[in-house]
Coordinates of C-alpha atoms in Angstrom, one line a residue:
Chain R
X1 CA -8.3 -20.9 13.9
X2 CA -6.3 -24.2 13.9
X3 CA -7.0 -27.4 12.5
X4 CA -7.7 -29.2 15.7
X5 CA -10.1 -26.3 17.1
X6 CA -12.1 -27.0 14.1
X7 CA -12.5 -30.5 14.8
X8 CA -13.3 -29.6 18.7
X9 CA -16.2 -27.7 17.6
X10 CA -17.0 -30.7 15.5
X11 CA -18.0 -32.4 18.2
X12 CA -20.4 -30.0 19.7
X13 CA -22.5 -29.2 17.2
X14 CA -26.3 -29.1 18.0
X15 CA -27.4 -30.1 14.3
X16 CA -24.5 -33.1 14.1
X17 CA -24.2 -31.3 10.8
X18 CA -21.7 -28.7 9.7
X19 CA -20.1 -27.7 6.3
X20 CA -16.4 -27.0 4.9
X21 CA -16.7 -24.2 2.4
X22 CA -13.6 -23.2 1.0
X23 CA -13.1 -20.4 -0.3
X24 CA -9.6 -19.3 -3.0
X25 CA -6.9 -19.2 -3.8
X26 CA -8.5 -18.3 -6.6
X27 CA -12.1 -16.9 -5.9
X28 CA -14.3 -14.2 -7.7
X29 CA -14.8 -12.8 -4.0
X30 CA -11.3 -12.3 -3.5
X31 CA -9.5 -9.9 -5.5
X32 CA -5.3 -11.8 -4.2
X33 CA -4.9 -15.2 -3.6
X34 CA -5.4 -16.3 -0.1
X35 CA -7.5 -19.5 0.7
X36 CA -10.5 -19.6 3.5
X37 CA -11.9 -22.9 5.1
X38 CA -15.3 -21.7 6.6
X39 CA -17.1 -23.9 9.2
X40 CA -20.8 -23.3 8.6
X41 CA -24.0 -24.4 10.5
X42 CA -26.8 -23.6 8.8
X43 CA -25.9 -19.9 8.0
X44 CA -24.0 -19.2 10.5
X45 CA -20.2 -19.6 10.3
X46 CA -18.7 -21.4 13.4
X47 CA -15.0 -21.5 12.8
X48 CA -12.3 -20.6 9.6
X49 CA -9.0 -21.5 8.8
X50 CA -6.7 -19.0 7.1
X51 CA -4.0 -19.7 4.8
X52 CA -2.1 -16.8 2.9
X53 CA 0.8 -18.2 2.1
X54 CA 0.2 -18.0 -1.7
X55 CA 2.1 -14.5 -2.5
X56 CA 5.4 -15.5 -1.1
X57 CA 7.9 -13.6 -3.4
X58 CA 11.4 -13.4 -1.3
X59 CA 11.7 -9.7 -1.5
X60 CA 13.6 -9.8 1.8
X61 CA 16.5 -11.9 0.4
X62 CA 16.4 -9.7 -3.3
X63 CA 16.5 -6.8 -1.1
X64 CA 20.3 -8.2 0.1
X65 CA 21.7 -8.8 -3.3
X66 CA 21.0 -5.5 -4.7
X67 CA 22.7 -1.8 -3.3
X68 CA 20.3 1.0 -1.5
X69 CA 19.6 2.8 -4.0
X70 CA 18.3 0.0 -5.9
X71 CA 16.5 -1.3 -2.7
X72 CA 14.2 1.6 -2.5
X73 CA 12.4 0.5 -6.0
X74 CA 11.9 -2.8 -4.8
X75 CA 10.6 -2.0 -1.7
X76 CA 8.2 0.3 -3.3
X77 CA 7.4 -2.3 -5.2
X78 CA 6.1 -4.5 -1.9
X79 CA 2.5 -3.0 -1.9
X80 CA 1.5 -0.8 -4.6
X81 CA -0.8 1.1 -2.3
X82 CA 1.4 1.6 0.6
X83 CA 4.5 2.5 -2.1
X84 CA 4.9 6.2 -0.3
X85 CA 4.9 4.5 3.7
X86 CA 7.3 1.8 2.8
X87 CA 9.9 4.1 0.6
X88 CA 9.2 6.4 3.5
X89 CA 10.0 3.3 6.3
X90 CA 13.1 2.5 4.1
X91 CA 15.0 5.8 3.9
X92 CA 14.2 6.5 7.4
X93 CA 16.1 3.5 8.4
X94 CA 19.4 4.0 6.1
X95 CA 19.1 7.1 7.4
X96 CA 19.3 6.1 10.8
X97 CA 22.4 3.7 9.6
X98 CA 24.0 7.0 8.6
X99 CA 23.0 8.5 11.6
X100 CA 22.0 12.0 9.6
X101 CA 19.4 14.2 9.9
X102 CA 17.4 15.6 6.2
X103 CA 16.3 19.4 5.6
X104 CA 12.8 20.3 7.2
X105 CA 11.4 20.9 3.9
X106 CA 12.0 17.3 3.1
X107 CA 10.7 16.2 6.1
X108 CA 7.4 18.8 5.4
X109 CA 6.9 17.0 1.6
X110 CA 7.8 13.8 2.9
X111 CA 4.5 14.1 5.6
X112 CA 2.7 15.9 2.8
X113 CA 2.9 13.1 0.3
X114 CA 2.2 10.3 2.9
X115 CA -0.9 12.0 4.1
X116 CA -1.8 12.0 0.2
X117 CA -1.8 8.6 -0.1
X118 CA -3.4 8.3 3.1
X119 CA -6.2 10.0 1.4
X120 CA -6.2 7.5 -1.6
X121 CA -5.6 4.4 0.0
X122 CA -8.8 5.0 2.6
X123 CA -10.9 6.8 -0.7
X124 CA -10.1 3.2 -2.4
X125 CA -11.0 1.2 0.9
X126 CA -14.4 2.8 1.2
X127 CA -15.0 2.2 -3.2
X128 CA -14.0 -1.7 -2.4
X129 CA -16.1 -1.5 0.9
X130 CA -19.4 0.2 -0.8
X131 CA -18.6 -2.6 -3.8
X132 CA -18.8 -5.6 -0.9
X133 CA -22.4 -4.7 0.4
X134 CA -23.3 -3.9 -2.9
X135 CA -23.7 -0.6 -3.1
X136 CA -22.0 0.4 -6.4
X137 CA -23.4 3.9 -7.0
X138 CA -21.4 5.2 -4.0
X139 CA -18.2 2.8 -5.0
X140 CA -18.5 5.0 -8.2
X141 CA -18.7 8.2 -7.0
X142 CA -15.9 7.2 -4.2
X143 CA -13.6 6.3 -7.2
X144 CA -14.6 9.2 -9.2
X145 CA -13.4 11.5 -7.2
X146 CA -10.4 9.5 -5.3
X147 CA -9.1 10.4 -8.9
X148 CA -8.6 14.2 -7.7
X149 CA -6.0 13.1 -5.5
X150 CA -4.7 10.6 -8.6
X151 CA -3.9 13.5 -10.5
X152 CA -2.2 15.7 -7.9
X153 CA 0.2 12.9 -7.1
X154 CA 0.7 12.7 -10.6
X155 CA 1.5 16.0 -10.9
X156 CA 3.8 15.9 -7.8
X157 CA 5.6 12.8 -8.3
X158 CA 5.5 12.0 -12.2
X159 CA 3.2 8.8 -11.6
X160 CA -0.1 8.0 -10.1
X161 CA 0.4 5.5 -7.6
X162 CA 4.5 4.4 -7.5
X163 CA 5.3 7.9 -6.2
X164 CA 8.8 7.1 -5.9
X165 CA 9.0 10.5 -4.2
X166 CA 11.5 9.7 -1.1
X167 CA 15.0 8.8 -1.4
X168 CA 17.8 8.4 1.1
X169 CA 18.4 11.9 2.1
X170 CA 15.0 13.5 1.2
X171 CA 12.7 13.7 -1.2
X172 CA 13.2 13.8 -5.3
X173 CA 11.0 16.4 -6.1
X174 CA 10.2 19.8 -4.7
X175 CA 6.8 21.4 -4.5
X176 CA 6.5 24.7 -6.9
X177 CA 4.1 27.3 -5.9
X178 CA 1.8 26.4 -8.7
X179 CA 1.9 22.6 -7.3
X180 CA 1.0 24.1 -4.1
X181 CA -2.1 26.0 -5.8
X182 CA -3.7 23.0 -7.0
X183 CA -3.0 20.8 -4.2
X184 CA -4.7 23.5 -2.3
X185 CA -7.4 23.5 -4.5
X186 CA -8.1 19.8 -4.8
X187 CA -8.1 19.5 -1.1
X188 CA -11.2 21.7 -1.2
X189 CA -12.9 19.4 -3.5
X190 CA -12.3 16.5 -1.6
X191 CA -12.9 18.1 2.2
X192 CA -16.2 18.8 0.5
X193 CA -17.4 15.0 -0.6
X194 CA -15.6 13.4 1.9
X195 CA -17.8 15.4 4.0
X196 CA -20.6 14.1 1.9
X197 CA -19.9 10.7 2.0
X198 CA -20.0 10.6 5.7
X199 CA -23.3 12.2 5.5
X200 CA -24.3 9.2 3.2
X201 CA -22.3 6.5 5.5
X202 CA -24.4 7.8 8.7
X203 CA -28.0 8.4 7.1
X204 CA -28.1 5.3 4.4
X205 CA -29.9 2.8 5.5
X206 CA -28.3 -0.1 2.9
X207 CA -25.0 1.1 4.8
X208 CA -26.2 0.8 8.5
X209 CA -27.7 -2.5 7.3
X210 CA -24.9 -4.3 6.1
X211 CA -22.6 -2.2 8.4
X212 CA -24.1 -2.1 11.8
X213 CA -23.4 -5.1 14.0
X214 CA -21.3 -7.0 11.9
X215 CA -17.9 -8.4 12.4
X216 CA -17.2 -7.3 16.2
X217 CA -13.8 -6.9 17.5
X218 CA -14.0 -6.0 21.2
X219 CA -11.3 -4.1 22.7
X220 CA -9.4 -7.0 24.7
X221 CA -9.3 -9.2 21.8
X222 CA -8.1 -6.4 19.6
X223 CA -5.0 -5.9 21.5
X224 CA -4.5 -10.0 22.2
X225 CA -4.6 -10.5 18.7
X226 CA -2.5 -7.5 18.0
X227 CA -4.8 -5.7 15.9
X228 CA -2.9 -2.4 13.8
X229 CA -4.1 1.1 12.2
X230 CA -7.8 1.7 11.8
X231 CA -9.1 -2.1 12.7
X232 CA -7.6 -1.6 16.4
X233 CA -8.8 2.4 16.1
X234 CA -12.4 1.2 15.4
X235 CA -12.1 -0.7 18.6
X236 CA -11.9 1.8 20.3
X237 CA -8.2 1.5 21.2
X238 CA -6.3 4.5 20.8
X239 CA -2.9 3.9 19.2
X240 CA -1.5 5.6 15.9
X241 CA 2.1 5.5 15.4
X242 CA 2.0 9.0 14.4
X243 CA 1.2 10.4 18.0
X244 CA 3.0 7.3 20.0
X245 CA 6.5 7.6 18.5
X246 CA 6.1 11.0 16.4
X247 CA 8.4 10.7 12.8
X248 CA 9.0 12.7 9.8
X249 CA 6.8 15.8 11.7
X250 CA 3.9 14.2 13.4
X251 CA 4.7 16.1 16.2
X252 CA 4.6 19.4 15.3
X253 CA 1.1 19.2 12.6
X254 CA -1.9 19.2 14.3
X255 CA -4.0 16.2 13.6
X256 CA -6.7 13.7 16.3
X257 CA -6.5 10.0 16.3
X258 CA -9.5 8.9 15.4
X259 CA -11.4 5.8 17.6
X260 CA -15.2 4.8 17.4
X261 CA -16.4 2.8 20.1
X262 CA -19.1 0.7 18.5
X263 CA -16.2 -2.1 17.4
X264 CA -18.3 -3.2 14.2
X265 CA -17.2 -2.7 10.3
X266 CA -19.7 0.5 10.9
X267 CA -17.2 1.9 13.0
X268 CA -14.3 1.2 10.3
X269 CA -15.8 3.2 7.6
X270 CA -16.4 6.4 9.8
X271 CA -12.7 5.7 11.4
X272 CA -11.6 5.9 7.7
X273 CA -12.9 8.9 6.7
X274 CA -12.5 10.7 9.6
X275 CA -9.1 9.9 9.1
X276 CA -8.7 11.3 5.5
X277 CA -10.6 14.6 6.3
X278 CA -7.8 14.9 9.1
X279 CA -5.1 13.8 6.4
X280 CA -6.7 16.8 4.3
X281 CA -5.9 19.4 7.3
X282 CA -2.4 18.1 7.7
X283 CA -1.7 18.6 4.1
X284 CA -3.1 22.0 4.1
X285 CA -1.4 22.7 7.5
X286 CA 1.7 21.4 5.7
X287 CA 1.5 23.1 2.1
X288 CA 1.4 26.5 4.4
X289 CA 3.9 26.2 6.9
X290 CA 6.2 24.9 4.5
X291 CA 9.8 26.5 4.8
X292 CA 12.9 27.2 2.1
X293 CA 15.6 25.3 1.3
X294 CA 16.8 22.1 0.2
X295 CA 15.3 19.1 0.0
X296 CA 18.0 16.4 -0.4
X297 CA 21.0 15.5 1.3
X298 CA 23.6 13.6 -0.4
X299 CA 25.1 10.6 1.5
X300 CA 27.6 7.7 0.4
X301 CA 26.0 4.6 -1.0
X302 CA 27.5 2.2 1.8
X303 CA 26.8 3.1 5.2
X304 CA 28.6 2.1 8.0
X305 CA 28.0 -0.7 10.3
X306 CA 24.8 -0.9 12.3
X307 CA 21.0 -1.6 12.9
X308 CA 18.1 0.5 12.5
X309 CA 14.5 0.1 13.3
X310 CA 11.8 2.2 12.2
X311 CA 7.8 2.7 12.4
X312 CA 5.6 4.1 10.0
X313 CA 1.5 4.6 10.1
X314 CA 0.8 2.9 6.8
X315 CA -2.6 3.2 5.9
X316 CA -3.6 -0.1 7.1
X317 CA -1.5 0.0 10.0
X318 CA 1.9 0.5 11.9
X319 CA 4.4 -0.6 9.8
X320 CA 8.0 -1.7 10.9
X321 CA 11.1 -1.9 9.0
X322 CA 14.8 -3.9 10.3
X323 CA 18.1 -2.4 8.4
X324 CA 21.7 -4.2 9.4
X325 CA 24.4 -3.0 7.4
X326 CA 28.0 -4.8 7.4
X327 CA 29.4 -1.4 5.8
X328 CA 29.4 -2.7 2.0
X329 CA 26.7 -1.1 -0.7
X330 CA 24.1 -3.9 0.1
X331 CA 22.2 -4.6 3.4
X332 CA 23.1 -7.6 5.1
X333 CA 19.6 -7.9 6.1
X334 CA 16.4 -6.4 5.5
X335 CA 13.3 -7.8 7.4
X336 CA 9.4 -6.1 6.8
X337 CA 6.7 -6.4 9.3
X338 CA 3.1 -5.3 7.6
X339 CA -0.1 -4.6 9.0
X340 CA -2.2 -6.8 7.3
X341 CA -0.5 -9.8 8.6
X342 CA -1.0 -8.5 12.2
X343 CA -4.8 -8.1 11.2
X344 CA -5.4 -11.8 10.1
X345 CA -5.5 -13.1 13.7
X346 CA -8.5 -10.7 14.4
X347 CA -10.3 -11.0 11.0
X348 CA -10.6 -14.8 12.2
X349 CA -11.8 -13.7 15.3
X350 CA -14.4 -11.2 13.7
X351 CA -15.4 -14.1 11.3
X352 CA -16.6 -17.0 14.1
X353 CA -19.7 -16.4 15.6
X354 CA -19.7 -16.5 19.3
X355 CA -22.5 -16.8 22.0
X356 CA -24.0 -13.1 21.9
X357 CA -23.3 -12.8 18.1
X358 CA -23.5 -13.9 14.9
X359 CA -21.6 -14.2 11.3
X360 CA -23.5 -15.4 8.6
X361 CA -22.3 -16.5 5.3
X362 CA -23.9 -13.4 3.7
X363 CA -21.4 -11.1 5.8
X364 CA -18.0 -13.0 5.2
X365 CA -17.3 -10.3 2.1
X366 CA -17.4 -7.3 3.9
X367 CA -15.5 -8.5 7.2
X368 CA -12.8 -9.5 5.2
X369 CA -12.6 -6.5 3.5
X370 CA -13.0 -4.5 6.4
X371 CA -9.3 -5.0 7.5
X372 CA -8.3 -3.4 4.6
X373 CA -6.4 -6.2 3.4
X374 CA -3.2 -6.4 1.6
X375 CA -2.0 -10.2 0.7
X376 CA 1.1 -8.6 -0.8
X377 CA 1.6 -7.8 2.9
X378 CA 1.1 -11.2 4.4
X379 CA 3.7 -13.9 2.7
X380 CA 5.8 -15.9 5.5
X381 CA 6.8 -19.6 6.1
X382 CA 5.1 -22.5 7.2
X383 CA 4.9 -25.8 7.2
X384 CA 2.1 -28.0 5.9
X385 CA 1.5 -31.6 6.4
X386 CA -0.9 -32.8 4.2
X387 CA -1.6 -36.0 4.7
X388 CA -2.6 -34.8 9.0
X389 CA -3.8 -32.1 7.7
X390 CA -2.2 -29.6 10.0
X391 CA 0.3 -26.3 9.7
X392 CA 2.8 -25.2 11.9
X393 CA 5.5 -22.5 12.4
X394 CA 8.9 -23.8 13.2
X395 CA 11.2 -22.1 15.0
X396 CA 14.8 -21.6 13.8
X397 CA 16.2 -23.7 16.4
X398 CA 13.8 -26.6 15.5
X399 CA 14.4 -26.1 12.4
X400 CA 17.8 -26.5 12.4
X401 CA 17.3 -29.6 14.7
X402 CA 14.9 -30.8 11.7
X403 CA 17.8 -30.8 9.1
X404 CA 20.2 -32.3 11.2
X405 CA 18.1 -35.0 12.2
X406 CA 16.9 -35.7 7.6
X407 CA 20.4 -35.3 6.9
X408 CA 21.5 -38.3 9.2
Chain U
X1 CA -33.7 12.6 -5.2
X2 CA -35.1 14.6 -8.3
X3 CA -32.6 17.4 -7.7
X4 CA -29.6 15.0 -7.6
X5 CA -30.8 13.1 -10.7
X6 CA -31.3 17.0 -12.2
X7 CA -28.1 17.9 -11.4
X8 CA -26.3 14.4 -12.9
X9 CA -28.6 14.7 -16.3
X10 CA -26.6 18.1 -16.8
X11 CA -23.0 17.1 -15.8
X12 CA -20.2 16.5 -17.9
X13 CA -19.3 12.6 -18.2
X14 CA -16.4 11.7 -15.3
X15 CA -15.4 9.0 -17.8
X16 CA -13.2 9.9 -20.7
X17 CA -13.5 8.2 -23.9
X18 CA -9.5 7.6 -24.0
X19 CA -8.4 5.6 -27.3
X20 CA -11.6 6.9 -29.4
X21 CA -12.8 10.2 -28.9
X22 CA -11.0 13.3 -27.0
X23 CA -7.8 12.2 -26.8
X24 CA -6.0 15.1 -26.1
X25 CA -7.8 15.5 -23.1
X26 CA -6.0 12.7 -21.7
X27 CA -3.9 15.1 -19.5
X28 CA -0.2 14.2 -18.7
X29 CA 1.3 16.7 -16.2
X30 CA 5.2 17.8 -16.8
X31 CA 7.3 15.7 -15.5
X32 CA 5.7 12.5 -15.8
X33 CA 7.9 9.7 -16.1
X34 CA 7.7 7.9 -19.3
X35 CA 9.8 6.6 -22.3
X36 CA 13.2 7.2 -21.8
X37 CA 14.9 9.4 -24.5
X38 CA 19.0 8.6 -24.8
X39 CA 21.1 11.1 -26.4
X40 CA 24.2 8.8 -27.6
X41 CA 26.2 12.0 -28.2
X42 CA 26.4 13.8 -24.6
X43 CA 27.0 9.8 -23.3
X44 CA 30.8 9.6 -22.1
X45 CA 30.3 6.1 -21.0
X46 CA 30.4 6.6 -17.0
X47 CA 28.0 3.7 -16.4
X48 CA 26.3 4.8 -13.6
X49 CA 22.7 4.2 -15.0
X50 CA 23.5 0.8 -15.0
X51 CA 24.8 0.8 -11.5
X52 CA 22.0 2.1 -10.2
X53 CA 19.4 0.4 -12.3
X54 CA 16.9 -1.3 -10.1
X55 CA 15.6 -3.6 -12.6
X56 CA 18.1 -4.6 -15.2
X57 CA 16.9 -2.6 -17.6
X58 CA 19.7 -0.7 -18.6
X59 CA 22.1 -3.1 -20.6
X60 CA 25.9 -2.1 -21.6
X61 CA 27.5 -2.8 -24.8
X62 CA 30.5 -2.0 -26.4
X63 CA 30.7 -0.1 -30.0
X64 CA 33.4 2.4 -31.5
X65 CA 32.8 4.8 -29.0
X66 CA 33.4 2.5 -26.1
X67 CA 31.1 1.5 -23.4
X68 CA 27.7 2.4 -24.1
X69 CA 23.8 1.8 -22.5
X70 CA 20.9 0.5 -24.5
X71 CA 18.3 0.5 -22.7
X72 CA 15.4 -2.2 -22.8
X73 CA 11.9 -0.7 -22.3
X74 CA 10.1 -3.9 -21.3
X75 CA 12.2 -4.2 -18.0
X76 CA 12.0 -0.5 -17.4
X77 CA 10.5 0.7 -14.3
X78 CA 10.0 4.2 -15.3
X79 CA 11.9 5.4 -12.3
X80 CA 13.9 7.8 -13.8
X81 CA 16.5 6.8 -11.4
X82 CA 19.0 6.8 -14.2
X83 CA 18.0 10.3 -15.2
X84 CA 18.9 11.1 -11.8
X85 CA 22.2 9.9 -11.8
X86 CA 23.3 10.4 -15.1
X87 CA 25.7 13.4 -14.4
X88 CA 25.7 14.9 -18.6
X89 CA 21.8 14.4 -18.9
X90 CA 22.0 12.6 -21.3
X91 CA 18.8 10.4 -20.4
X92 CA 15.4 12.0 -20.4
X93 CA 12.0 10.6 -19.5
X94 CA 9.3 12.1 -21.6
X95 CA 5.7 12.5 -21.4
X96 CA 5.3 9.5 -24.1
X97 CA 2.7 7.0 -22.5
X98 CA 1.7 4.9 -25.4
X99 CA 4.6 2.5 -26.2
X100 CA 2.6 -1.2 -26.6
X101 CA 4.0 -2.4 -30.4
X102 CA 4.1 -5.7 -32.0
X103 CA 7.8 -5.2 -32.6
X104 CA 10.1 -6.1 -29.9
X105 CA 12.8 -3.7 -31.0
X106 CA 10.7 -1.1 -30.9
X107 CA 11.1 -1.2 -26.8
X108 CA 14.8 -1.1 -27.1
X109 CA 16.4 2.7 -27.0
X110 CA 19.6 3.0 -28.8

């Protein structure tokens, strides 16, 4: 919410009496820098200002002074979690520059690996999520056995979480049939206690406490605010990338998109791991059906002149990349559009109480969490005027009107 | 309840006691991507690691032989992109995880 809303609801308070709690950059509630201005009343939190403009590390304009090959370790390098959708995003998109097509059992490893970290990114969420209402037995045994899928990317890809498993033309690494064995294996283990742990998330009653009722996103304003990836799916909006513009080979593996209708942070932990028991059949489905062959192509370093535009399902949400090459070894420009940052707009919704519900102070952790968020995702420009005390996004036209107008 | 707490009482630990006790069963699978190994002799000076090097870690001096890369450890990304490229294979990653030191030149491979 904006500055000047905040002071509107000044004005109408029944107990004349509100509070400003900030909250960051630096907090032990948060574990990245991002700053919070909560509006309380009592308990209840009335409005909140957002600001996450503390991560800000120009990866876009890097990306433009180094070649492609270089680029993909540096976009890895964007959000450690989502390292296998970005690389993914990114070698799709040069790909399209090149306008070629890779070997199906690239595209099958590719969809494997993604789905893999699909599994580890939601099996971390639900850790952080049981940590937030302060349920750390279950954040334990989440994390204990999240590291089952740890170790098979590690055996896959070298590393445990920078996979740096796709490259333009395919993938580095094949799968041997021993690889396959224990992926197989593992993905026993953990169909098993995910299953468990939905058990847990439905039956515990510390879960449906903290969970049930809390930080409601109804439809509508999920897709005016542009919500993405399991916060819009948990409203009961369904949308997945995967199904609405089909990549890699999304449309031939069987897999449901997942949506709960009750629109509460209750609803985003069974989205989540309904999702990753659906992540663990698509890896199965792709570990058998997976053909011979290659699983690189080789292509030039400089591709020719163009733009490309691709989508990705990250784990937090659709996921947009923006190639234009000029022909040389280095993009001309590379722009990324994350999910978290399209999230923001409905976490401050979630977090202001509103006639027929409430947000207390108490509930603030868990909402915030429940977006999944990523403030390596969320770094962009503004402008701040401190002594008003108001922010604002310029355009590039008034921006350039701005200069002109200093410079005279 | 007393069945869980019967079955947990029994288990082995999920926590391995890494730097003290057990090490060896601190498990690294093949192909894990750690300190780069550099065999000067197979080198023919092509300089495509350093081309390709996303992170500046691969630095190129000149000595009797000509053109050669040292590579610096504490810029390394561990992406074994230079493996990749390097066209003699001369440069292997090796399953070597441990490398803090008090030395700086211990992180730079010759």
């Amino acid at each position: 919410m904006q500055e000047e809303e905040l002071q509107k609801t000044e004005k109408k308070s029944a107990y004349e009496l509100f509070f400003d709690i900030p909250v960051g950059p630096q907090h032990p509630a948060l574990k990245e820098p991002a700053f919070f201005k909560f509006r309380v009343e009592g308990e209840r939190v009335v409005g909140v200002d957002v600001d996450v403009s503390y991560n800000h590390r120009g990866i876009e304009r890097a990306l433009e002074d180094r070649n492609y090959i270089q680029n993909i370790y540096l976009i890895e390098r964007i959000c450690g979690i989502c390292n296998v959708a970005h690389t993914l995003c990114y070698a799709q998109a040069v790909e399209q520059l090149h306008g070629k097509e890779i070997p199906p059992r690239a595209n099958y490893i590719r969809l494997m690996m993604e789905e893999l970290a699909r599994i580890h990114s939601h099996m971390l969420w639900l850790g952080v999520a049981a940590h937030e209402i302060g349920f750390d037995t279950l954040f334990m045994y989440v994390w204990r056995d999240r590291e089952v899928v740890m170790d098979l990317i590690e055996m896959l890809t070298g590393n445990r979480v920078t996979t740096a498993v796709n490259t333009i033309g395919g993938v580095r690494r094949d799968v041997s049939n021993e690889a396959k064995d224990k992926v197989k294996k593992g993905m026993n283990v953990l169909e098993e206690r995910l299953k468990y742990y939905r058990k847990v998330a439905l039956n515990d009653p510390t879960v449906n406490a903290r969970c049930s009722g809390v930080g409601i996103l109804k439809p509508k304003d999920a897709i005016r605010l542009c919500a993405v990836g399991p916060t819009l799916r948990a409203s009961g909006v369904k949308n997945d990338v995967r199904k609405d513009d089909p990549y890699t080979l999304h449309d031939e593996v069987p897999f449901n998109v997942i949506t709960f209708d009750t629109m509460d942070v209750f609803a985003r932990v069974l989205v989540r791991i309904d999702e990753t028991l659906e992540s663990v059949n698509m890896v199965r489905y792709c570990l058998d059906h997976m053909p011979n062959g290659d699983v690189r192509i080789k292509l030039p370093l400089s591709p020719p002149v163009g733009e490309a535009i691709s989508r990705v399902e990250a784990p937090r949400g659709e996921l947009i990349h923006y190639a234009r090459s000029n022909g040389t070894k280095n993009p001309e420009r590379y722009k990324v559009r994350t999910p978290t940052f399209e999230n923001l707009p409905s976490v401050s919704e979630m977090l202001t109480s509103k006639s027929d519900y409430e947000v207390n102070i108490a509930d603030i952790p868990i909402i915030l969490a429940s977006i999944d968020p990523c403030f390596s995702c969320t770094a962009r420009m503004e402008f701040r005027d401190v002594s008003k005390g108001k922010t604002w996004i310029w355009s590039l036209k008034e921006l350039k009107a701005h200069c002109s107008k200093s410079r005279r | 309840m007393l069945k869980e707490i019967q079955k947990s009482l029994f288990k082995k630990k999920a926590t391995v006691l890494y730097p003290f006790k057990e090490r060896e069963r601190v498990h690294i699978p093949e192909g894990f991507r750690g300190k780069i190994v550099f065999d000067r002799d197979k080198c023919t000076g092509c300089l495509l690691c350093a081309r390709f090097c996303p992170s500046g870690a691969c630095e190129i001096v000149t000595d009797e032989k000509g053109k050669r890369p040292i590579f610096h450890l504490e810029l390394c990304l561990f992406c074994s992109q230079c493996q990749e490229v390097c066209p003699k294979g001369a440069i292997n990653l090796t399953k070597e995880f441990e490398l803090a030191a008090f030395d700086r030149k211990a992180f730079t491979i010759r």
